């Protein structure tokens, strides 16, 4: 038996004049007797497309907030590995590009004496104990240190389980 398959996305017009998105899939089978059998599946994907657009807009909004914030914003995985940083965080860390810090642990940028306390506070946060703003000492590339107040919040997935951590650090004007 031979078989061929085609699929495409298209826009169609409803009888009321509204446009909707449709996914079309066609399969043609030609059995040994030569009688072609065609099966088509039509799926309205309008709501999925709307959700995808809303998600892209939401991501763009979050990226704009990250870029515009004067405070340093860092997003990590639950182990504290850096996934994303704001431009102001890059300046503070002495880096030019995100690539220089992505994958590194947040603790690399804290003074050694604050690293254990940082991990303890993250563990408490993941366990549901609100840590609130915490003061730490940051470590600059030239080994000088600075005071900062770090606010931390869990980013949860649709299942409401923690997926990532966002850190927002504020400083006095004279500490940047």
mmCIF file of N, CA and C in Angstrom, residues 79-80 104-123 134-141 143-145 148 150 167:
data_model
loop_
_atom_site.group_PDB
_atom_site.id
_atom_site.type_symbol
_atom_site.label_atom_id
_atom_site.label_comp_id
_atom_site.label_asym_id
_atom_site.label_seq_id
_atom_site.Cartn_x
_atom_site.Cartn_y
_atom_site.Cartn_z
ATOM 1 N N UNK A 79 18.470 25.905 40.944
ATOM 2 C CA UNK A 79 19.797 25.669 41.528
ATOM 3 C C UNK A 79 20.618 26.944 41.624
ATOM 4 N N UNK A 80 20.096 28.049 41.069
ATOM 5 C CA UNK A 80 20.805 29.322 41.129
ATOM 6 C C UNK A 80 21.681 29.600 39.921
ATOM 7 N N UNK A 104 26.370 30.570 34.911
ATOM 8 C CA UNK A 104 27.127 30.686 36.154
ATOM 9 C C UNK A 104 26.161 30.713 37.339
ATOM 10 N N UNK A 105 26.662 30.336 38.501
ATOM 11 C CA UNK A 105 25.847 30.376 39.703
ATOM 12 C C UNK A 105 25.850 31.784 40.293
ATOM 13 N N UNK A 106 24.687 32.191 40.816
ATOM 14 C CA UNK A 106 24.558 33.516 41.445
ATOM 15 C C UNK A 106 25.597 33.719 42.529
ATOM 16 N N UNK A 107 25.931 32.663 43.252
ATOM 17 C CA UNK A 107 26.848 32.805 44.382
ATOM 18 C C UNK A 107 28.236 33.274 43.968
ATOM 19 N N UNK A 108 28.611 33.098 42.710
ATOM 20 C CA UNK A 108 29.908 33.582 42.225
ATOM 21 C C UNK A 108 30.003 35.090 42.412
ATOM 22 N N UNK A 109 28.851 35.762 42.414
ATOM 23 C CA UNK A 109 28.830 37.219 42.481
ATOM 24 C C UNK A 109 28.524 37.731 43.895
ATOM 25 N N UNK A 110 28.627 36.830 44.883
ATOM 26 C CA UNK A 110 28.469 37.210 46.292
ATOM 27 C C UNK A 110 29.787 36.974 47.020
ATOM 28 N N UNK A 111 30.011 37.745 48.085
ATOM 29 C CA UNK A 111 31.208 37.498 48.887
ATOM 30 C C UNK A 111 31.096 36.103 49.490
ATOM 31 N N UNK A 112 32.207 35.397 49.654
ATOM 32 C CA UNK A 112 32.166 34.011 50.129
ATOM 33 C C UNK A 112 31.395 33.813 51.437
ATOM 34 N N UNK A 113 31.485 34.756 52.351
ATOM 35 C CA UNK A 113 30.813 34.583 53.645
ATOM 36 C C UNK A 113 29.281 34.670 53.548
ATOM 37 N N UNK A 114 28.730 35.130 52.425
ATOM 38 C CA UNK A 114 27.269 35.203 52.248
ATOM 39 C C UNK A 114 26.703 34.032 51.445
ATOM 40 N N UNK A 115 27.545 33.190 50.888
ATOM 41 C CA UNK A 115 27.093 32.148 49.964
ATOM 42 C C UNK A 115 26.251 31.062 50.636
ATOM 43 N N UNK A 116 26.645 30.606 51.813
ATOM 44 C CA UNK A 116 25.872 29.569 52.516
ATOM 45 C C UNK A 116 24.507 30.123 52.914
ATOM 46 N N UNK A 117 24.483 31.334 53.439
ATOM 47 C CA UNK A 117 23.214 31.964 53.840
ATOM 48 C C UNK A 117 22.302 32.159 52.624
ATOM 49 N N UNK A 118 22.885 32.511 51.484
ATOM 50 C CA UNK A 118 22.113 32.650 50.254
ATOM 51 C C UNK A 118 21.422 31.332 49.917
ATOM 52 N N UNK A 119 22.163 30.216 49.919
ATOM 53 C CA UNK A 119 21.583 28.906 49.612
ATOM 54 C C UNK A 119 20.504 28.524 50.622
ATOM 55 N N UNK A 120 20.732 28.823 51.891
ATOM 56 C CA UNK A 120 19.720 28.525 52.913
ATOM 57 C C UNK A 120 18.438 29.308 52.655
ATOM 58 N N UNK A 121 18.571 30.574 52.291
ATOM 59 C CA UNK A 121 17.391 31.402 52.025
ATOM 60 C C UNK A 121 16.636 30.924 50.784
ATOM 61 N N UNK A 122 17.338 30.497 49.757
ATOM 62 C CA UNK A 122 16.682 29.979 48.549
ATOM 63 C C UNK A 122 15.939 28.692 48.877
ATOM 64 N N UNK A 123 16.552 27.828 49.685
ATOM 65 C CA UNK A 123 15.878 26.588 50.107
ATOM 66 C C UNK A 123 14.592 26.911 50.853
ATOM 67 N N UNK A 134 16.474 40.547 51.602
ATOM 68 C CA UNK A 134 17.629 40.106 52.381
ATOM 69 C C UNK A 134 18.830 40.923 51.941
ATOM 70 N N UNK A 135 19.663 41.287 52.893
ATOM 71 C CA UNK A 135 20.871 42.035 52.567
ATOM 72 C C UNK A 135 22.038 41.079 52.363
ATOM 73 N N UNK A 136 22.753 41.318 51.284
ATOM 74 C CA UNK A 136 23.948 40.547 50.969
ATOM 75 C C UNK A 136 25.051 41.521 50.583
ATOM 76 N N UNK A 137 26.249 40.979 50.471
ATOM 77 C CA UNK A 137 27.368 41.751 49.950
ATOM 78 C C UNK A 137 27.726 41.162 48.599
ATOM 79 N N UNK A 138 27.657 42.019 47.580
ATOM 80 C CA UNK A 138 28.015 41.591 46.234
ATOM 81 C C UNK A 138 29.506 41.690 46.018
ATOM 82 N N UNK A 139 29.982 40.943 45.023
ATOM 83 C CA UNK A 139 31.403 40.905 44.716
ATOM 84 C C UNK A 139 31.621 41.397 43.290
ATOM 85 N N UNK A 140 32.412 42.448 43.148
ATOM 86 C CA UNK A 140 32.732 42.999 41.826
ATOM 87 C C UNK A 140 33.897 42.228 41.214
ATOM 88 N N UNK A 141 34.067 42.351 39.881
ATOM 89 C CA UNK A 141 35.184 41.664 39.231
ATOM 90 C C UNK A 141 36.556 42.053 39.789
ATOM 91 N N UNK A 143 37.226 42.485 42.845
ATOM 92 C CA UNK A 143 37.233 41.977 44.226
ATOM 93 C C UNK A 143 36.781 42.973 45.280
ATOM 94 N N UNK A 144 36.307 44.155 44.889
ATOM 95 C CA UNK A 144 35.700 45.032 45.877
ATOM 96 C C UNK A 144 34.275 44.530 46.120
ATOM 97 N N UNK A 145 33.673 44.927 47.212
ATOM 98 C CA UNK A 145 32.319 44.459 47.533
ATOM 99 C C UNK A 145 31.397 45.644 47.741
ATOM 100 N N UNK A 148 23.867 45.300 49.118
ATOM 101 C CA UNK A 148 22.660 45.289 48.285
ATOM 102 C C UNK A 148 21.520 44.663 49.071
ATOM 103 N N UNK A 150 18.350 42.324 48.361
ATOM 104 C CA UNK A 150 17.871 41.417 47.327
ATOM 105 C C UNK A 150 16.448 40.957 47.647
ATOM 106 N N UNK A 167 15.505 37.497 40.944
ATOM 107 C CA UNK A 167 16.194 38.282 41.968
ATOM 108 C C UNK A 167 16.202 39.730 41.503
#
